[in-house]
Amino acid sequence: MSSADVIEDADALTVGRRIRQLRTARGMTLEDLASAVDRAPSQLSMIENGRREPKLSLLQTIARALGTTIDALLAGEPLDERSTMEIALERAMKGQTFQTLGIAPFRIAKTLPTDVLKVMLALHGEIERLRDERAATPEEARRANVELRDLMRTQDNYFADLEQQAADILAAVKHPGGPLTQRIASEIAAHLGFTLHYAPDLPQTTRSVADIANGRLYLSSRVPTKSDARTAVLQALSSRILGHGEPRSYAEFLRQRVETNYLTGALLIPEAHVVPVLQDAKARRAISIEDLRDAYSVSYETAAHRFTNLATRHLGIPVHFLKVHESGTITKAYENDDVNFPTDRLGAIEGQMCCRRWTSRVVFDVEDRFNPYYQYTDTGNGTYWCTARVEASSEGMHSVSVGVRFDDTRWFVGRDTPNRGVSKHSVEACCRRAPAELEERWRENSWPNVKTPRTLLATLPTGSFPGVDTTDVYEFLEAHAPR
């Protein structure tokens, strides 16, 4: 075995600290030891600090000068507390945490108090713990989704505190009720101390950027013609209304996102105004997500979400909601009507393949995109009726559907549809396996290249605000901040 192998096995840093510990215990200065082994003090200093691996012959000479053996220098006995902490801090300085924080390695001087070393190591350990906690694994992300959906189900997707905050804001700007105009959205911004600014260079990973220090809210000046300018403004302001801070975990980030979207919907479709409208529609047996969308000039998805907030609490109707990518992947889901969605072993729905027989998949094959599509689906858990639409997004086409149990269909427009489907995905393979003859012909003769929608990758969190390039955000704010 070479000398390098011997030193590496014992750890050069530990060997160096053991030499220093023995030298100081014998009352020798660095210069004394350097003179005894006929080496420069600077060379020995680098050895003691673990920056240079001594040859085996030099190590033997050092051992003799210290009155010990080479085995003692390479032994596994623990060092004293001070040396142990110095080694731990040296290793930490070479690690990713120090590099990420931009802290350059520094020399640990003898005069550095031991208590300071303890504090620095404790802080490093806490930062490491927080990094591990916030850098959630895909499994943790799915768990967070499951926990949040369980909370939503427990409350019938209705959050009274968020409804009240929306009502308070609307009262503060004297909103008369009904659809929220862009002017009212601007007045809400002014009420919260923000002015609106449109920029062509808004960071690609953001919908808006708030300059809290200067009370400026930046939005893209390149908003697509079909986009709703109110939504981007209200989503940004909702985070300020709710007092959100930097999320400490993915679960908190996810909860903040749900709260923001909920409050935005409650501002666009105020509870006090829309509940009588929905109750009247139920009395007439004419509930329609399309009518809700058109009455408040919102997207179909916003109208569908808002209906799930209010349907059970105010109309006594349990519901389910699905958003499905054109690939068949479920990206959003909610239910309190016991519909049996596909789940993984953790209970997560997001990321699962939606059954081909479900309304949410069938609607992609319907040529008529002007009118809503309705369908009854027989399942192992009863019959459900759904209304669905296909909408375009930056990640491709998505279907958005709202459904209810068969007995509740009588309250809805579209209940007379002849469209029927049968889904057995909850009890058997159903559509998850290709027909036997096709599988036999193509299983060994095909190799698809998977196209994953970015909305799924967004569930794999990195950083404080998953998916956001903070460098771009800070550079944008620096460039646009008032001088």
GROMACS .gro file of C-alpha atoms in nm:
model
  483
    1MET     CA    1   0.000   0.000   0.000
    2SER     CA    2   0.138   0.346  -0.092
    3SER     CA    3   0.182   0.628   0.159
    4ALA     CA    4  -0.103   0.816  -0.010
    5ASP     CA    5  -0.333   0.520   0.047
    6VAL     CA    6  -0.230   0.502   0.414
    7ILE     CA    7  -0.299   0.872   0.468
    8GLU     CA    8  -0.626   0.864   0.271
    9ASP     CA    9  -0.754   0.574   0.478
   10ALA     CA   10  -0.686   0.774   0.796
   11ASP     CA   11  -0.812   1.107   0.647
   12ALA     CA   12  -0.547   1.373   0.586
   13LEU     CA   13  -0.740   1.637   0.782
   14THR     CA   14  -0.771   1.412   1.088
   15VAL     CA   15  -0.401   1.318   1.072
   16GLY     CA   16  -0.303   1.684   1.046
   17ARG     CA   17  -0.515   1.781   1.346
   18ARG     CA   18  -0.371   1.490   1.549
   19ILE     CA   19  -0.020   1.616   1.474
   20ARG     CA   20  -0.120   1.964   1.593
   21GLN     CA   21  -0.286   1.823   1.904
   22LEU     CA   22   0.024   1.622   2.000
   23ARG     CA   23   0.258   1.913   1.919
   24THR     CA   24   0.070   2.161   2.138
   25ALA     CA   25   0.037   1.902   2.418
   26ARG     CA   26   0.417   1.878   2.424
   27GLY     CA   27   0.457   2.255   2.430
   28MET     CA   28   0.619   2.270   2.085
   29THR     CA   29   0.569   2.556   1.844
   30LEU     CA   30   0.527   2.500   1.473
   31GLU     CA   31   0.881   2.631   1.427
   32ASP     CA   32   1.014   2.383   1.686
   33LEU     CA   33   0.861   2.087   1.504
   34ALA     CA   34   0.970   2.219   1.164
   35SER     CA   35   1.327   2.245   1.288
   36ALA     CA   36   1.316   1.892   1.432
   37VAL     CA   37   1.203   1.737   1.102
   38ASP     CA   38   1.404   1.971   0.881
   39ARG     CA   39   1.107   2.118   0.699
   40ALA     CA   40   0.971   2.469   0.649
   41PRO     CA   41   0.704   2.580   0.900
   42SER     CA   42   0.472   2.666   0.611
   43GLN     CA   43   0.493   2.308   0.483
   44LEU     CA   44   0.403   2.167   0.823
   45SER     CA   45   0.119   2.419   0.856
   46MET     CA   46  -0.035   2.288   0.534
   47ILE     CA   47  -0.003   1.931   0.665
   48GLU     CA   48  -0.168   2.020   0.997
   49ASN     CA   49  -0.452   2.191   0.811
   50GLY     CA   50  -0.507   1.886   0.591
   51ARG     CA   51  -0.411   2.070   0.272
   52ARG     CA   52  -0.114   1.848   0.197
   53GLU     CA   53  -0.066   1.474   0.243
   54PRO     CA   54   0.279   1.396   0.390
   55LYS     CA   55   0.485   1.112   0.252
   56LEU     CA   56   0.510   0.809   0.476
   57SER     CA   57   0.878   0.880   0.544
   58LEU     CA   58   0.800   1.235   0.662
   59LEU     CA   59   0.516   1.105   0.876
   60GLN     CA   60   0.758   0.866   1.047
   61THR     CA   61   1.001   1.152   1.111
   62ILE     CA   62   0.721   1.367   1.260
   63ALA     CA   63   0.611   1.078   1.483
   64ARG     CA   64   0.965   1.039   1.622
   65ALA     CA   65   0.996   1.414   1.683
   66LEU     CA   66   0.671   1.406   1.881
   67GLY     CA   67   0.778   1.101   2.078
   68THR     CA   68   0.509   0.875   1.939
   69THR     CA   69   0.457   0.618   1.663
   70ILE     CA   70   0.315   0.644   1.316
   71ASP     CA   71   0.038   0.406   1.425
   72ALA     CA   72  -0.064   0.659   1.689
   73LEU     CA   73  -0.087   0.933   1.427
   74LEU     CA   74  -0.304   0.711   1.208
   75ALA     CA   75  -0.508   0.570   1.494
   76GLY     CA   76  -0.882   0.601   1.512
   77GLU     CA   77  -0.904   0.743   1.864
   78PRO     CA   78  -1.116   1.058   1.886
   79LEU     CA   79  -0.950   1.397   1.888
   80ASP     CA   80  -1.015   1.655   2.154
   81GLU     CA   81  -1.336   1.859   2.125
   82ARG     CA   82  -1.172   2.163   1.969
   83SER     CA   83  -0.993   1.962   1.698
   84THR     CA   84  -1.308   1.764   1.623
   85MET     CA   85  -1.507   2.085   1.571
   86GLU     CA   86  -1.235   2.240   1.354
   87ILE     CA   87  -1.236   1.933   1.130
   88ALA     CA   88  -1.616   1.943   1.107
   89LEU     CA   89  -1.609   2.311   1.008
   90GLU     CA   90  -1.330   2.254   0.755
   91ARG     CA   91  -1.539   1.984   0.590
   92ALA     CA   92  -1.850   2.202   0.598
   93MET     CA   93  -1.663   2.482   0.420
   94LYS     CA   94  -1.585   2.240   0.136
   95GLY     CA   95  -1.949   2.135   0.108
   96GLN     CA   96  -2.238   2.252  -0.108
   97THR     CA   97  -2.409   2.462   0.159
   98PHE     CA   98  -2.119   2.706   0.199
   99GLN     CA   99  -2.074   2.722  -0.179
  100THR     CA  100  -2.445   2.788  -0.235
  101LEU     CA  101  -2.440   3.070   0.022
  102GLY     CA  102  -2.130   3.219  -0.141
  103ILE     CA  103  -1.919   3.187   0.177
  104ALA     CA  104  -1.552   3.147   0.086
  105PRO     CA  105  -1.346   2.901   0.297
  106PHE     CA  106  -1.140   3.076   0.565
  107ARG     CA  107  -0.857   2.984   0.799
  108ILE     CA  108  -0.970   2.872   1.142
  109ALA     CA  109  -0.738   3.067   1.369
  110LYS     CA  110  -0.637   2.949   1.714
  111THR     CA  111  -0.783   3.270   1.852
  112LEU     CA  112  -1.131   3.182   1.720
  113PRO     CA  113  -1.334   3.105   2.035
  114THR     CA  114  -1.460   2.749   2.072
  115ASP     CA  115  -1.811   2.884   2.141
  116VAL     CA  116  -1.806   3.053   1.799
  117LEU     CA  117  -1.716   2.721   1.639
  118LYS     CA  118  -2.010   2.557   1.814
  119VAL     CA  119  -2.251   2.826   1.691
  120MET     CA  120  -2.124   2.805   1.332
  121LEU     CA  121  -2.160   2.428   1.326
  122ALA     CA  122  -2.508   2.450   1.478
  123LEU     CA  123  -2.614   2.704   1.213
  124HIS     CA  124  -2.468   2.488   0.938
  125GLY     CA  125  -2.658   2.187   1.069
  126GLU     CA  126  -2.986   2.381   1.078
  127ILE     CA  127  -2.934   2.512   0.723
  128GLU     CA  128  -2.868   2.157   0.604
  129ARG     CA  129  -3.184   2.037   0.778
  130LEU     CA  130  -3.395   2.310   0.619
  131ARG     CA  131  -3.248   2.239   0.275
  132ASP     CA  132  -3.336   1.872   0.310
  133GLU     CA  133  -3.685   1.961   0.433
  134ARG     CA  134  -3.756   2.210   0.155
  135ALA     CA  135  -3.601   2.009  -0.128
  136ALA     CA  136  -3.892   1.766  -0.118
  137THR     CA  137  -3.875   1.439  -0.304
  138PRO     CA  138  -4.146   1.347  -0.555
  139GLU     CA  139  -4.291   1.121  -0.284
  140GLU     CA  140  -4.309   1.412  -0.037
  141ALA     CA  141  -4.470   1.628  -0.304
  142ARG     CA  142  -4.738   1.366  -0.360
  143ARG     CA  143  -4.794   1.334   0.014
  144ALA     CA  144  -4.840   1.710   0.037
  145ASN     CA  145  -5.097   1.696  -0.244
  146VAL     CA  146  -5.285   1.415  -0.070
  147GLU     CA  147  -5.290   1.596   0.267
  148LEU     CA  148  -5.415   1.918   0.110
  149ARG     CA  149  -5.686   1.740  -0.090
  150ASP     CA  150  -5.800   1.562   0.228
  151LEU     CA  151  -5.833   1.901   0.400
  152MET     CA  152  -6.031   2.040   0.106
  153ARG     CA  153  -6.260   1.737   0.111
  154THR     CA  154  -6.317   1.772   0.487
  155GLN     CA  155  -6.431   2.132   0.436
  156ASP     CA  156  -6.624   2.062   0.114
  157ASN     CA  157  -6.364   2.283  -0.057
  158TYR     CA  158  -6.517   2.585   0.121
  159PHE     CA  159  -6.295   2.819   0.327
  160ALA     CA  160  -6.498   3.074   0.521
  161ASP     CA  161  -6.195   3.284   0.621
  162LEU     CA  162  -6.094   3.332   0.257
  163GLU     CA  163  -6.451   3.420   0.160
  164GLN     CA  164  -6.454   3.683   0.436
  165GLN     CA  165  -6.124   3.833   0.325
  166ALA     CA  166  -6.256   3.862  -0.030
  167ALA     CA  167  -6.574   4.029   0.099
  168ASP     CA  168  -6.371   4.276   0.308
  169ILE     CA  169  -6.154   4.378   0.012
  170LEU     CA  170  -6.452   4.420  -0.219
  171ALA     CA  171  -6.629   4.632   0.044
  172ALA     CA  172  -6.318   4.848   0.088
  173VAL     CA  173  -6.320   4.942  -0.281
  174LYS     CA  174  -6.701   4.973  -0.283
  175HIS     CA  175  -6.753   4.701  -0.542
  176PRO     CA  176  -7.127   4.705  -0.627
  177GLY     CA  177  -7.143   4.330  -0.690
  178GLY     CA  178  -7.149   4.123  -1.004
  179PRO     CA  179  -6.852   4.072  -1.239
  180LEU     CA  180  -6.524   4.231  -1.130
  181THR     CA  181  -6.395   4.481  -1.386
  182GLN     CA  182  -6.033   4.564  -1.465
  183ARG     CA  183  -6.093   4.907  -1.311
  184ILE     CA  184  -6.196   4.748  -0.981
  185ALA     CA  185  -5.891   4.520  -0.995
  186SER     CA  186  -5.675   4.832  -1.032
  187GLU     CA  187  -5.854   4.995  -0.739
  188ILE     CA  188  -5.782   4.688  -0.525
  189ALA     CA  189  -5.413   4.724  -0.616
  190ALA     CA  190  -5.418   5.092  -0.518
  191HIS     CA  191  -5.599   5.008  -0.194
  192LEU     CA  192  -5.314   4.768  -0.110
  193GLY     CA  193  -5.051   5.030  -0.195
  194PHE     CA  194  -4.945   4.903  -0.540
  195THR     CA  195  -4.925   5.066  -0.880
  196LEU     CA  196  -4.942   4.848  -1.192
  197HIS     CA  197  -4.656   4.843  -1.443
  198TYR     CA  198  -4.634   4.646  -1.767
  199ALA     CA  199  -4.294   4.527  -1.890
  200PRO     CA  200  -4.193   4.333  -2.203
  201ASP     CA  201  -3.905   4.160  -2.022
  202LEU     CA  202  -4.091   4.001  -1.731
  203PRO     CA  203  -3.895   3.686  -1.628
  204GLN     CA  204  -4.011   3.384  -1.825
  205THR     CA  205  -4.080   3.178  -1.511
  206THR     CA  206  -4.320   3.431  -1.356
  207ARG     CA  207  -4.673   3.560  -1.414
  208SER     CA  208  -4.605   3.875  -1.216
  209VAL     CA  209  -4.337   4.022  -0.989
  210ALA     CA  210  -4.416   4.240  -0.688
  211ASP     CA  211  -4.164   4.505  -0.580
  212ILE     CA  212  -4.276   4.528  -0.219
  213ALA     CA  213  -4.019   4.794  -0.127
  214ASN     CA  214  -4.148   5.038  -0.389
  215GLY     CA  215  -4.512   4.930  -0.411
  216ARG     CA  216  -4.493   4.829  -0.777
  217LEU     CA  217  -4.659   4.525  -0.936
  218TYR     CA  218  -4.507   4.421  -1.269
  219LEU     CA  219  -4.702   4.227  -1.531
  220SER     CA  220  -4.614   4.123  -1.882
  221SER     CA  221  -4.702   4.367  -2.160
  222ARG     CA  222  -4.717   4.066  -2.391
  223VAL     CA  223  -5.036   3.920  -2.248
  224PRO     CA  224  -5.206   3.690  -2.503
  225THR     CA  225  -5.532   3.827  -2.639
  226LYS     CA  226  -5.734   3.541  -2.482
  227SER     CA  227  -5.573   3.587  -2.140
  228ASP     CA  228  -5.760   3.751  -1.851
  229ALA     CA  229  -5.552   4.046  -1.726
  230ARG     CA  230  -5.753   4.057  -1.401
  231THR     CA  231  -5.645   3.711  -1.295
  232ALA     CA  232  -5.271   3.786  -1.302
  233VAL     CA  233  -5.325   4.105  -1.100
  234LEU     CA  234  -5.553   3.942  -0.843
  235GLN     CA  235  -5.331   3.637  -0.796
  236ALA     CA  236  -5.033   3.860  -0.718
  237LEU     CA  237  -5.239   4.079  -0.483
  238SER     CA  238  -5.395   3.777  -0.312
  239SER     CA  239  -5.056   3.671  -0.177
  240ARG     CA  240  -5.017   4.016  -0.023
  241ILE     CA  241  -5.371   4.013   0.120
  242LEU     CA  242  -5.304   3.675   0.278
  243GLY     CA  243  -4.969   3.784   0.421
  244HIS     CA  244  -4.778   3.497   0.263
  245GLY     CA  245  -4.409   3.472   0.349
  246GLU     CA  246  -4.138   3.267   0.183
  247PRO     CA  247  -4.262   2.906   0.201
  248ARG     CA  248  -4.060   2.685   0.436
  249SER     CA  249  -4.165   2.357   0.276
  250TYR     CA  250  -4.332   2.227  -0.036
  251ALA     CA  251  -4.650   2.161   0.160
  252GLU     CA  252  -4.662   2.528   0.261
  253PHE     CA  253  -4.593   2.638  -0.099
  254LEU     CA  254  -4.879   2.420  -0.221
  255ARG     CA  255  -5.114   2.552   0.046
  256GLN     CA  256  -5.025   2.911  -0.046
  257ARG     CA  257  -5.095   2.843  -0.413
  258VAL     CA  258  -5.437   2.695  -0.334
  259GLU     CA  259  -5.522   2.988  -0.105
  260THR     CA  260  -5.414   3.238  -0.371
  261ASN     CA  261  -5.626   3.073  -0.641
  262TYR     CA  262  -5.923   3.044  -0.404
  263LEU     CA  263  -5.910   3.411  -0.303
  264THR     CA  264  -5.871   3.517  -0.666
  265GLY     CA  265  -6.182   3.319  -0.757
  266ALA     CA  266  -6.371   3.466  -0.461
  267LEU     CA  267  -6.286   3.817  -0.583
  268LEU     CA  268  -6.380   3.746  -0.944
  269ILE     CA  269  -6.704   3.567  -0.847
  270PRO     CA  270  -6.815   3.715  -0.512
  271GLU     CA  271  -6.999   3.475  -0.283
  272ALA     CA  272  -7.267   3.723  -0.177
  273HIS     CA  273  -7.360   3.792  -0.539
  274VAL     CA  274  -7.330   3.448  -0.697
  275VAL     CA  275  -7.497   3.228  -0.433
  276PRO     CA  276  -7.848   3.367  -0.503
  277VAL     CA  277  -7.779   3.320  -0.875
  278LEU     CA  278  -7.685   2.955  -0.821
  279GLN     CA  279  -7.978   2.893  -0.587
  280ASP     CA  280  -8.214   3.036  -0.847
  281ALA     CA  281  -8.056   2.815  -1.116
  282LYS     CA  282  -8.104   2.509  -0.895
  283ALA     CA  283  -8.466   2.601  -0.837
  284ARG     CA  284  -8.510   2.619  -1.215
  285ARG     CA  285  -8.306   2.298  -1.261
  286ALA     CA  286  -8.075   2.494  -1.487
  287ILE     CA  287  -7.732   2.493  -1.323
  288SER     CA  288  -7.465   2.548  -1.590
  289ILE     CA  289  -7.091   2.602  -1.555
  290GLU     CA  290  -7.100   2.779  -1.893
  291ASP     CA  291  -7.358   3.030  -1.765
  292LEU     CA  292  -7.139   3.094  -1.459
  293ARG     CA  293  -6.838   3.147  -1.685
  294ASP     CA  294  -7.021   3.389  -1.914
  295ALA     CA  295  -7.193   3.584  -1.633
  296TYR     CA  296  -6.862   3.672  -1.466
  297SER     CA  297  -6.636   3.679  -1.773
  298VAL     CA  298  -6.393   3.421  -1.637
  299SER     CA  299  -6.234   3.108  -1.780
  300TYR     CA  300  -6.422   2.779  -1.772
  301GLU     CA  301  -6.165   2.645  -1.525
  302THR     CA  302  -6.217   2.938  -1.287
  303ALA     CA  303  -6.595   2.894  -1.307
  304ALA     CA  304  -6.561   2.520  -1.244
  305HIS     CA  305  -6.330   2.575  -0.945
  306ARG     CA  306  -6.563   2.836  -0.798
  307PHE     CA  307  -6.861   2.605  -0.837
  308THR     CA  308  -6.684   2.336  -0.633
  309ASN     CA  309  -6.624   2.597  -0.357
  310LEU     CA  310  -6.993   2.677  -0.324
  311ALA     CA  311  -7.192   2.376  -0.449
  312THR     CA  312  -7.189   2.165  -0.134
  313ARG     CA  313  -7.207   2.445   0.123
  314HIS     CA  314  -7.484   2.647  -0.042
  315LEU     CA  315  -7.662   2.401  -0.275
  316GLY     CA  316  -7.616   2.073  -0.089
  317ILE     CA  317  -7.459   1.908  -0.396
  318PRO     CA  318  -7.142   1.696  -0.361
  319VAL     CA  319  -6.919   1.733  -0.668
  320HIS     CA  320  -6.595   1.630  -0.833
  321PHE     CA  321  -6.352   1.826  -1.051
  322LEU     CA  322  -6.087   1.705  -1.294
  323LYS     CA  323  -5.825   1.875  -1.507
  324VAL     CA  324  -5.665   1.635  -1.753
  325HIS     CA  325  -5.380   1.698  -1.996
  326GLU     CA  326  -5.426   1.588  -2.356
  327SER     CA  327  -5.179   1.306  -2.283
  328GLY     CA  328  -5.441   1.163  -2.044
  329THR     CA  329  -5.252   1.264  -1.729
  330ILE     CA  330  -5.451   1.406  -1.439
  331THR     CA  331  -5.302   1.739  -1.327
  332LYS     CA  332  -5.571   1.858  -1.082
  333ALA     CA  333  -5.845   1.675  -0.898
  334TYR     CA  334  -6.101   1.721  -0.620
  335GLU     CA  335  -6.401   1.522  -0.502
  336ASN     CA  336  -6.642   1.490  -0.214
  337ASP     CA  337  -6.898   1.276  -0.398
  338ASP     CA  338  -6.707   0.946  -0.353
  339VAL     CA  339  -6.613   0.918  -0.718
  340ASN     CA  340  -6.331   0.666  -0.749
  341PHE     CA  341  -6.031   0.840  -0.906
  342PRO     CA  342  -5.717   0.641  -0.990
  343THR     CA  343  -5.447   0.682  -0.721
  344ASP     CA  344  -5.096   0.565  -0.651
  345ARG     CA  345  -4.998   0.378  -0.333
  346LEU     CA  346  -4.979   0.709  -0.142
  347GLY     CA  347  -5.329   0.809  -0.246
  348ALA     CA  348  -5.210   1.076  -0.491
  349ILE     CA  349  -5.432   1.142  -0.793
  350GLU     CA  350  -5.216   1.398  -0.973
  351GLY     CA  351  -4.990   1.224  -1.223
  352GLN     CA  352  -5.219   0.924  -1.272
  353MET     CA  353  -5.368   0.833  -1.610
  354CYS     CA  354  -5.736   0.917  -1.644
  355CYS     CA  355  -5.957   0.636  -1.772
  356ARG     CA  356  -6.019   0.658  -2.147
  357ARG     CA  357  -6.393   0.606  -2.089
  358TRP     CA  358  -6.426   0.908  -1.860
  359THR     CA  359  -6.580   1.230  -1.988
  360SER     CA  360  -6.247   1.406  -1.927
  361ARG     CA  361  -6.078   1.188  -2.192
  362VAL     CA  362  -6.367   1.137  -2.432
  363VAL     CA  363  -6.414   1.512  -2.474
  364PHE     CA  364  -6.081   1.539  -2.658
  365ASP     CA  365  -6.231   1.335  -2.943
  366VAL     CA  366  -6.539   1.555  -2.976
  367GLU     CA  367  -6.515   1.785  -3.279
  368ASP     CA  368  -6.765   2.041  -3.146
  369ARG     CA  369  -6.557   2.269  -2.923
  370PHE     CA  370  -6.822   2.544  -2.915
  371ASN     CA  371  -7.079   2.358  -2.705
  372PRO     CA  372  -7.014   2.178  -2.375
  373TYR     CA  373  -6.992   1.798  -2.375
  374TYR     CA  374  -7.205   1.598  -2.133
  375GLN     CA  375  -7.180   1.229  -2.047
  376TYR     CA  376  -7.308   0.970  -1.801
  377THR     CA  377  -7.043   0.719  -1.692
  378ASP     CA  378  -7.125   0.390  -1.520
  379THR     CA  379  -6.852   0.295  -1.272
  380GLY     CA  380  -6.795   0.029  -1.009
  381ASN     CA  381  -6.896   0.297  -0.759
  382GLY     CA  382  -7.220   0.413  -0.923
  383THR     CA  383  -7.318   0.631  -1.216
  384TYR     CA  384  -7.185   0.986  -1.253
  385TRP     CA  385  -7.271   1.268  -1.490
  386CYS     CA  386  -7.009   1.518  -1.607
  387THR     CA  387  -6.988   1.834  -1.813
  388ALA     CA  388  -6.654   1.910  -1.976
  389ARG     CA  389  -6.470   2.149  -2.200
  390VAL     CA  390  -6.127   2.158  -2.365
  391GLU     CA  391  -5.911   2.467  -2.313
  392ALA     CA  392  -5.567   2.558  -2.445
  393SER     CA  393  -5.274   2.635  -2.215
  394SER     CA  394  -4.899   2.687  -2.244
  395GLU     CA  395  -4.853   2.312  -2.179
  396GLY     CA  396  -5.098   2.204  -2.449
  397MET     CA  397  -5.466   2.120  -2.440
  398HIS     CA  398  -5.644   2.038  -2.113
  399SER     CA  399  -5.995   1.922  -2.041
  400VAL     CA  400  -6.176   2.064  -1.740
  401SER     CA  401  -6.477   1.873  -1.611
  402VAL     CA  402  -6.724   1.898  -1.325
  403GLY     CA  403  -6.936   1.601  -1.226
  404VAL     CA  404  -7.203   1.485  -0.979
  405ARG     CA  405  -7.377   1.167  -0.873
  406PHE     CA  406  -7.663   1.044  -1.088
  407ASP     CA  407  -7.928   1.158  -0.836
  408ASP     CA  408  -7.800   1.517  -0.847
  409THR     CA  409  -7.808   1.539  -1.226
  410ARG     CA  410  -8.164   1.671  -1.215
  411TRP     CA  411  -8.038   2.017  -1.117
  412PHE     CA  412  -7.818   2.063  -1.427
  413VAL     CA  413  -7.847   2.169  -1.787
  414GLY     CA  414  -7.736   1.875  -2.004
  415ARG     CA  415  -7.898   1.601  -1.797
  416ASP     CA  416  -8.082   1.476  -2.106
  417THR     CA  417  -7.764   1.383  -2.292
  418PRO     CA  418  -7.763   1.044  -2.469
  419ASN     CA  419  -7.386   1.005  -2.423
  420ARG     CA  420  -7.294   0.706  -2.206
  421GLY     CA  421  -6.971   0.544  -2.102
  422VAL     CA  422  -6.861   0.252  -1.887
  423SER     CA  423  -6.546   0.270  -1.674
  424LYS     CA  424  -6.418  -0.020  -1.466
  425HIS     CA  425  -6.076   0.125  -1.387
  426SER     CA  426  -6.142   0.101  -1.013
  427VAL     CA  427  -6.193  -0.275  -1.020
  428GLU     CA  428  -6.006  -0.403  -1.326
  429ALA     CA  429  -5.755  -0.309  -1.595
  430CYS     CA  430  -6.030  -0.149  -1.807
  431CYS     CA  431  -5.851   0.079  -2.054
  432ARG     CA  432  -5.511   0.063  -1.881
  433ARG     CA  433  -5.415  -0.236  -2.097
  434ALA     CA  434  -5.423  -0.226  -2.474
  435PRO     CA  435  -5.638  -0.483  -2.655
  436ALA     CA  436  -5.460  -0.818  -2.651
  437GLU     CA  437  -5.406  -0.838  -3.028
  438LEU     CA  438  -5.254  -0.488  -3.042
  439GLU     CA  439  -5.028  -0.555  -2.744
  440GLU     CA  440  -4.904  -0.880  -2.898
  441ARG     CA  441  -4.826  -0.708  -3.228
  442TRP     CA  442  -4.656  -0.394  -3.098
  443ARG     CA  443  -4.518  -0.445  -2.747
  444GLU     CA  444  -4.177  -0.560  -2.872
  445ASN     CA  445  -4.183  -0.339  -3.182
  446SER     CA  446  -4.239   0.009  -3.038
  447TRP     CA  447  -4.049   0.261  -2.831
  448PRO     CA  448  -4.238   0.583  -2.746
  449ASN     CA  449  -4.053   0.897  -2.638
  450VAL     CA  450  -4.251   1.030  -2.341
  451LYS     CA  451  -4.370   1.391  -2.349
  452THR     CA  452  -4.435   1.502  -1.989
  453PRO     CA  453  -4.638   1.819  -1.931
  454ARG     CA  454  -4.447   2.081  -1.734
  455THR     CA  455  -4.734   2.104  -1.487
  456LEU     CA  456  -4.631   1.763  -1.359
  457LEU     CA  457  -4.267   1.862  -1.326
  458ALA     CA  458  -4.385   2.156  -1.118
  459THR     CA  459  -4.473   1.907  -0.846
  460LEU     CA  460  -4.101   1.833  -0.804
  461PRO     CA  461  -4.006   2.135  -0.595
  462THR     CA  462  -3.670   2.311  -0.598
  463GLY     CA  463  -3.595   2.637  -0.422
  464SER     CA  464  -3.822   2.862  -0.219
  465PHE     CA  465  -4.060   2.922  -0.511
  466PRO     CA  466  -4.061   2.604  -0.723
  467GLY     CA  467  -4.002   2.669  -1.092
  468VAL     CA  468  -3.899   3.034  -1.049
  469ASP     CA  469  -3.551   3.154  -1.152
  470THR     CA  470  -3.483   3.397  -0.867
  471THR     CA  471  -3.174   3.540  -1.037
  472ASP     CA  472  -3.391   3.655  -1.328
  473VAL     CA  473  -3.641   3.805  -1.082
  474TYR     CA  474  -3.378   4.000  -0.885
  475GLU     CA  475  -3.207   4.127  -1.200
  476PHE     CA  476  -3.547   4.236  -1.338
  477LEU     CA  477  -3.632   4.426  -1.019
  478GLU     CA  478  -3.289   4.589  -1.012
  479ALA     CA  479  -3.333   4.706  -1.371
  480HIS     CA  480  -3.686   4.842  -1.318
  481ALA     CA  481  -3.670   4.982  -0.965
  482PRO     CA  482  -3.725   5.361  -0.946
  483ARG     CA  483  -3.400   5.552  -0.903
   0.00000   0.00000   0.00000
